[in-house]
Amino acid sequence: MHGLSKKMLVTFVIVTLLGAFLRFGYTIFPNPVTALIAPTNESLWEHLKILFWPYLLGTLVLTRGGEAGSRAPWLLTALILCAGMLGCGYIYRILMGGDALLVDAILYVLWMAAGFLLPGLLHAVTDRPGVGGCITLAALVLCGMLVLFTFLPPDHVLFVDLSGVNTFATIPY
């Protein structure tokens, strides 16, 4: 898929709104099933869920019935988005001590928008033999980590609940 089709724009809007609703999913429906797809606290890691799960759903819709390997650029983009969101979140929330909801929302929408632009640029990278399988495996590992770390989060700054915390003080030495 090259360029932004109407289907891609509609999917972008739907998955972006779905992620925004997921942000409050666990608060409204606190249970283990909801915890798997919605953030359970204000940690940077938990907020990957509002980006990753809706984006993965959009990827599956947009690439359904596509040619072999058509998902690889989208899955690679999902991995890039998660790394980028963690990096930006770390800089903004931890290093800078920011906690403005508007900034968080703008960053989220920008990362989600990048998710619909990058796959068209990544086809050349993912067309090489064996690359698609490695990307799929990496995406599955991330899925597993999102599930595992929901219930067993490591002792690391990315997993610290940042609600009401002076984030600058949480930087490890």
XYZ file of N, CA and C in Angstrom:
519
model
N 0.832 -1.182 0.000
C 0.000 0.000 0.000
C 0.871 1.237 0.000
N 0.723 2.018 -0.994
C 1.472 3.265 -1.060
C 0.494 4.414 -1.061
N 0.833 5.473 -0.349
C -0.062 6.614 -0.267
C -1.133 6.382 0.783
N -1.904 7.413 1.049
C -2.949 7.324 2.059
C -4.299 7.179 1.379
N -4.836 5.989 1.408
C -6.153 5.737 0.837
C -7.229 6.140 1.849
N -8.450 6.199 1.368
C -9.572 6.512 2.250
C -9.674 5.461 3.357
N -9.461 4.197 2.984
C -9.514 3.105 3.959
C -8.459 3.297 5.049
N -7.268 3.748 4.653
C -6.208 3.984 5.640
C -6.564 5.143 6.561
N -7.124 6.217 6.001
C -7.494 7.371 6.827
C -8.592 7.007 7.825
N -9.586 6.261 7.364
C -10.663 5.830 8.260
C -10.095 4.921 9.349
N -9.233 4.000 8.964
C -8.612 3.100 9.939
C -7.782 3.893 10.941
N -7.032 4.880 10.465
C -6.240 5.739 11.360
C -7.140 6.389 12.412
N -8.236 6.978 11.972
C -9.144 7.658 12.906
C -9.716 6.665 13.910
N -10.164 5.517 13.426
C -10.770 4.522 14.313
C -9.770 3.994 15.330
N -8.574 3.623 14.890
C -7.610 3.054 15.845
C -7.092 4.125 16.806
N -6.992 5.357 16.361
C -6.568 6.442 17.255
C -7.617 6.666 18.341
N -8.882 6.681 17.953
C -9.958 6.833 18.940
C -10.039 5.614 19.859
N -9.856 4.424 19.303
C -9.865 3.213 20.112
C -8.772 3.274 21.176
N -7.584 3.708 20.793
C -6.500 3.854 21.760
C -6.828 4.858 22.844
N -7.482 5.962 22.451
C -7.876 6.976 23.435
C -8.888 6.393 24.428
N -9.817 5.581 23.934
C -10.783 4.947 24.818
C -10.116 3.884 25.698
N -9.147 3.162 25.140
C -8.429 2.161 25.929
C -7.725 2.791 27.125
N -7.329 4.025 26.973
C -6.647 4.751 28.041
C -7.439 4.674 29.348
N -8.769 4.631 29.228
C -9.630 4.614 30.414
C -10.300 3.252 30.625
N -9.954 2.282 29.791
C -10.607 0.980 29.855
C -10.489 0.280 31.189
N -9.281 0.242 31.742
C -9.080 -0.475 33.002
C -9.728 0.279 34.164
N -9.759 1.586 34.083
C -10.393 2.378 35.133
C -11.894 2.085 35.178
N -12.499 1.940 34.007
C -13.936 1.683 33.926
C -14.262 0.220 34.200
N -13.452 -0.693 33.651
C -13.670 -2.134 33.800
C -12.423 -2.804 34.376
N -12.151 -2.628 35.666
C -10.935 -3.206 36.248
C -11.042 -4.719 36.426
N -10.425 -5.444 35.510
C -10.381 -6.895 35.621
C -9.178 -7.391 34.827
N -8.764 -8.634 35.018
C -7.557 -9.145 34.348
C -7.628 -9.122 32.819
N -8.796 -9.319 32.250
C -8.926 -9.313 30.792
C -8.692 -7.905 30.249
N -9.310 -6.925 30.861
C -9.115 -5.534 30.443
C -7.664 -5.116 30.655
N -7.050 -5.613 31.717
C -5.659 -5.274 32.015
C -4.715 -5.679 30.885
N -5.068 -6.705 30.135
C -4.212 -7.160 29.043
C -4.129 -6.148 27.902
N -5.186 -5.368 27.681
C -5.205 -4.459 26.532
C -5.256 -2.986 26.904
N -5.500 -2.679 28.167
C -5.606 -1.280 28.597
C -4.611 -1.014 29.725
N -4.084 0.208 29.785
C -3.120 0.530 30.846
C -3.731 0.365 32.238
N -2.991 -0.278 33.124
C -3.450 -0.469 34.498
C -2.926 0.625 35.424
N -1.966 1.383 34.942
C -1.420 2.490 35.724
C -0.800 3.509 34.763
N -0.122 4.487 35.295
C 0.443 5.576 34.494
C 1.911 5.361 34.110
N 2.332 4.123 34.029
C 3.724 3.885 33.629
C 3.879 4.064 32.124
N 5.079 4.354 31.698
C 5.355 4.495 30.274
C 5.074 3.183 29.542
N 5.463 2.069 30.143
C 5.271 0.771 29.512
C 3.786 0.460 29.320
N 2.996 0.670 30.353
C 1.568 0.364 30.259
C 0.888 1.189 29.157
N 1.388 2.372 28.910
C 0.769 3.220 27.884
C 1.121 2.786 26.461
N 2.030 1.839 26.325
C 2.259 1.256 24.998
C 0.995 0.562 24.499
N 0.193 0.071 25.432
C -1.017 -0.663 25.063
C -1.975 0.187 24.234
N -2.066 1.479 24.510
C -3.014 2.318 23.759
C -2.535 2.559 22.329
N -1.267 2.354 22.103
C -0.709 2.485 20.755
C -0.650 1.127 20.057
N -0.078 0.147 20.717
C 0.202 -1.132 20.072
C -1.045 -1.925 19.700
N -1.950 -2.166 20.653
C -3.091 -3.039 20.366
C -4.007 -2.468 19.282
N -4.399 -1.190 19.353
C -5.231 -0.658 18.258
C -4.490 -0.641 16.919
N -3.202 -0.314 16.955
C -2.425 -0.292 15.717
C -2.324 -1.698 15.120
N -2.123 -2.695 15.963
C -2.075 -4.070 15.486
C -3.413 -4.459 14.849
N -4.503 -4.081 15.478
C -5.823 -4.355 14.917
C -5.976 -3.681 13.546
N -5.568 -2.411 13.461
C -5.622 -1.699 12.183
C -4.754 -2.362 11.126
N -3.593 -2.839 11.539
C -2.691 -3.552 10.628
C -3.359 -4.802 10.068
N -3.987 -5.562 10.943
C -4.648 -6.789 10.503
C -5.794 -6.497 9.538
N -6.524 -5.419 9.784
C -7.620 -5.033 8.889
C -7.074 -4.585 7.531
N -6.059 -3.733 7.559
C -5.536 -3.165 6.305
C -4.782 -4.183 5.452
N -4.209 -5.194 6.078
C -3.406 -6.159 5.310
C -4.133 -7.480 5.084
N -5.367 -7.582 5.535
C -6.140 -8.819 5.356
C -6.294 -9.133 3.869
N -5.970 -10.344 3.516
C -6.086 -10.754 2.120
C -5.000 -10.195 1.221
N -3.986 -9.584 1.811
C -2.887 -9.009 1.032
C -1.895 -10.064 0.596
N -0.950 -9.625 -0.200
C 0.080 -10.533 -0.684
C 1.001 -10.954 0.452
N 1.704 -12.024 0.259
C 2.648 -12.525 1.265
C 3.663 -11.443 1.600
N 3.895 -11.252 2.877
C 4.866 -10.252 3.310
C 4.300 -8.856 3.453
N 3.025 -8.670 3.171
C 2.467 -7.319 3.226
C 2.350 -6.786 4.649
N 2.353 -7.671 5.642
C 2.261 -7.221 7.036
C 3.603 -6.811 7.613
N 4.678 -7.289 7.046
C 6.006 -7.033 7.628
C 6.310 -5.544 7.815
N 6.057 -4.677 6.823
C 6.346 -3.258 7.061
C 5.489 -2.658 8.179
N 4.275 -3.154 8.301
C 3.377 -2.660 9.344
C 3.831 -3.133 10.715
N 4.262 -4.384 10.812
C 4.736 -4.897 12.094
C 6.049 -4.238 12.501
N 6.925 -4.002 11.534
C 8.162 -3.276 11.829
C 7.834 -1.870 12.308
N 6.871 -1.247 11.676
C 6.441 0.087 12.103
C 5.910 0.042 13.529
N 5.144 -0.992 13.877
C 4.619 -1.105 15.240
C 5.756 -1.149 16.260
N 6.809 -1.879 15.927
C 7.970 -1.958 16.823
C 8.663 -0.597 16.941
N 8.790 0.089 15.815
C 9.408 1.419 15.811
C 8.563 2.404 16.625
N 7.249 2.334 16.444
C 6.355 3.231 17.182
C 6.485 3.031 18.687
N 6.521 1.775 19.107
C 6.633 1.498 20.543
C 7.965 1.999 21.102
N 9.039 1.757 20.372
C 10.349 2.256 20.818
C 10.353 3.781 20.857
N 9.793 4.402 19.840
C 9.733 5.866 19.793
C 8.887 6.449 20.898
N 7.745 5.811 21.156
C 6.870 6.301 22.213
C 7.527 6.162 23.579
N 8.222 5.043 23.808
C 8.951 4.886 25.070
C 10.051 5.938 25.197
N 10.790 6.167 24.099
C 11.868 7.166 24.128
C 11.357 8.567 24.386
N 10.329 8.966 23.665
C 9.752 10.303 23.877
C 9.155 10.419 25.273
N 8.474 9.366 25.712
C 7.894 9.381 27.049
C 8.962 9.500 28.122
N 10.059 8.786 27.927
C 11.153 8.856 28.898
C 11.725 10.279 28.957
N 11.961 10.850 27.799
C 12.515 12.213 27.770
C 11.541 13.208 28.392
N 10.289 13.145 27.956
C 9.305 14.132 28.419
C 8.884 13.902 29.867
N 8.498 12.670 30.201
C 7.928 12.414 31.520
C 9.000 12.239 32.593
N 10.098 11.551 32.272
C 11.104 11.248 33.292
C 12.162 12.354 33.369
N 12.823 12.617 32.245
C 13.915 13.596 32.288
C 13.436 15.032 32.468
N 12.358 15.395 31.765
C 11.852 16.772 31.834
C 10.803 16.962 32.926
N 10.278 15.854 33.471
C 9.274 15.954 34.525
C 7.920 16.420 34.035
N 7.666 16.315 32.737
C 6.395 16.773 32.172
C 5.244 15.864 32.534
N 4.076 16.468 32.661
C 2.888 15.656 32.933
C 1.625 16.293 32.356
N 1.766 17.052 31.284
C 0.614 17.696 30.659
C -0.125 16.694 29.766
N -1.391 16.501 30.040
C -2.196 15.569 29.265
C -2.239 15.962 27.794
N -2.271 17.249 27.506
C -2.310 17.708 26.119
C -1.046 17.285 25.364
N 0.102 17.413 25.992
C 1.364 17.000 25.355
C 1.351 15.499 25.118
N 0.913 14.737 26.108
C 0.821 13.285 25.952
C -0.100 12.925 24.793
N -1.239 13.592 24.701
C -2.210 13.312 23.632
C -1.637 13.663 22.257
N -0.948 14.781 22.163
C -0.350 15.183 20.887
C 0.717 14.183 20.466
N 1.565 13.777 21.386
C 2.593 12.777 21.073
C 1.956 11.468 20.614
N 0.894 11.065 21.287
C 0.194 9.823 20.912
C -0.341 9.915 19.483
N -1.017 10.993 19.158
C -1.593 11.139 17.814
C -0.491 11.224 16.765
N 0.591 11.917 17.067
C 1.705 12.004 16.110
C 2.338 10.634 15.863
N 2.526 9.843 16.921
C 3.093 8.503 16.745
C 2.140 7.619 15.961
N 0.853 7.719 16.257
C -0.117 6.917 15.520
C -0.132 7.333 14.043
N -0.062 8.627 13.767
C -0.021 9.100 12.373
C 1.226 8.577 11.668
N 2.343 8.598 12.357
C 3.581 8.057 11.776
C 3.404 6.588 11.421
N 2.587 5.893 12.197
C 2.332 4.492 11.945
C 1.630 4.214 10.628
N 0.971 5.205 10.075
C 0.284 5.019 8.799
C 1.094 5.572 7.629
N 2.190 6.242 7.938
C 3.067 6.773 6.894
C 4.307 5.896 6.686
N 4.849 5.361 7.767
C 6.097 4.592 7.696
C 6.028 3.294 6.888
N 4.963 2.517 6.956
C 4.977 1.237 6.231
C 5.279 1.376 4.741
N 4.811 2.431 4.119
C 5.104 2.643 2.705
C 6.585 2.855 2.440
N 7.299 3.360 3.434
C 8.731 3.603 3.296
C 9.566 2.372 3.649
N 8.959 1.423 4.334
C 9.722 0.281 4.854
C 9.602 -0.983 4.007
N 8.868 -0.922 2.906
C 8.727 -2.117 2.061
C 10.079 -2.647 1.581
N 10.966 -1.761 1.180
C 12.271 -2.200 0.663
C 13.068 -2.941 1.730
N 12.948 -2.506 2.975
C 13.680 -3.141 4.070
C 13.109 -4.520 4.371
N 11.796 -4.640 4.290
C 11.144 -5.884 4.714
C 10.978 -6.904 3.593
N 11.324 -6.553 2.364
C 11.180 -7.476 1.232
C 12.297 -8.510 1.137
N 13.330 -8.356 1.904
C 14.455 -9.292 1.863
C 14.056 -10.644 2.456
N 14.583 -11.728 1.933
C 14.234 -13.063 2.442
C 14.540 -13.207 3.936
N 13.594 -13.756 4.656
C 13.772 -14.016 6.078
C 13.468 -12.853 6.993
N 13.447 -11.648 6.464
C 13.246 -10.467 7.302
C 11.830 -10.440 7.874
N 10.855 -10.781 7.043
C 9.462 -10.770 7.499
C 9.233 -11.698 8.679
N 9.839 -12.862 8.626
C 9.701 -13.813 9.734
C 10.313 -13.287 11.020
N 11.457 -12.649 10.912
C 12.120 -12.068 12.092
C 11.284 -10.937 12.689
N 10.711 -10.126 11.817
C 9.873 -9.011 12.279
C 8.622 -9.550 12.966
N 8.015 -10.559 12.370
C 6.830 -11.164 12.979
C 7.165 -11.744 14.345
N 8.297 -12.426 14.451
C 8.734 -12.981 15.726
C 8.945 -11.865 16.761
N 9.584 -10.774 16.359
C 9.812 -9.649 17.273
C 8.477 -9.054 17.741
N 7.515 -8.942 16.839
C 6.197 -8.417 17.211
C 5.495 -9.364 18.185
N 5.637 -10.659 17.969
C 5.044 -11.637 18.889
C 5.710 -11.575 20.262
N 7.017 -11.371 20.277
C 7.730 -11.220 21.553
C 7.213 -9.987 22.292
N 7.013 -8.886 21.564
C 6.468 -7.683 22.196
C 5.070 -7.957 22.749
N 4.243 -8.670 22.005
C 2.912 -9.054 22.511
C 3.051 -9.811 23.827
N 3.943 -10.770 23.853
C 4.171 -11.544 25.064
C 4.660 -10.693 26.220
N 5.543 -9.750 25.916
C 6.066 -8.869 26.965
C 4.959 -7.965 27.508
N 4.090 -7.465 26.632
C 2.981 -6.625 27.093
C 2.077 -7.408 28.046
N 1.826 -8.660 27.730
C 0.994 -9.495 28.592
C 1.731 -9.832 29.892
N 2.944 -10.354 29.792
C 3.708 -10.752 30.973
C 3.937 -9.587 31.931
N 4.379 -8.454 31.383
C 4.720 -7.320 32.245
C 3.491 -6.601 32.797
N 2.305 -6.952 32.315
C 1.086 -6.429 32.925
C 0.971 -6.974 34.345
N 1.304 -8.240 34.507
C 1.142 -8.896 35.793
C 2.443 -9.027 36.583
N 3.581 -9.008 35.887
C 4.884 -9.127 36.535
C 5.841 -8.053 36.009
N 5.584 -6.781 36.337
C 6.450 -5.724 35.804
C 7.838 -5.739 36.446
N 8.864 -5.568 35.626
C 10.223 -5.487 36.183
C 10.395 -4.239 37.049
N 11.415 -4.268 37.862
C 11.750 -3.116 38.700
C 12.622 -2.180 37.862
N 11.976 -1.342 37.061
C 12.674 -0.434 36.159
C 11.835 0.822 35.988
N 12.479 1.926 35.697
C 11.799 3.206 35.601
C 10.678 3.208 34.550
N 10.781 2.410 33.505
C 9.723 2.370 32.490
C 8.426 1.789 33.031
N 8.497 1.078 34.153
C 7.331 0.405 34.709
C 6.795 1.093 35.959
N 7.397 2.219 36.344
C 6.971 2.956 37.533
C 5.684 3.718 37.221
N 4.712 3.610 38.116
C 3.467 4.358 37.982
C 3.788 5.836 38.228
N 3.610 6.658 37.203
C 4.008 8.060 37.274
C 2.902 8.985 37.758
N 1.779 8.446 38.176
C 0.700 9.308 38.660
C 1.098 9.916 40.000
N 1.176 11.212 40.027
C 1.506 11.916 41.253
C 2.927 11.752 41.722
N 3.828 11.339 40.843
C 5.221 11.125 41.216
C 6.079 12.259 40.666
N 7.041 12.703 41.466
C 8.013 13.654 40.961
C 8.965 12.843 40.087
N 8.702 12.841 38.778
C 9.405 11.927 37.871
C 10.896 12.170 37.807
N 11.346 13.394 37.978
C 12.770 13.662 37.931
C 13.504 12.871 39.016
N 12.809 12.638 40.134
C 13.421 11.913 41.254
C 13.503 10.411 40.988
N 12.853 9.903 39.938
C 12.853 8.456 39.703
C 13.969 8.002 38.791
N 14.797 8.910 38.333
C 15.893 8.527 37.430
C 16.887 7.664 38.190
N 17.131 6.460 37.672
C 18.084 5.579 38.380
C 19.522 6.074 38.211
N 20.332 5.820 39.198
C 21.732 6.262 39.158
C 22.606 5.203 38.583
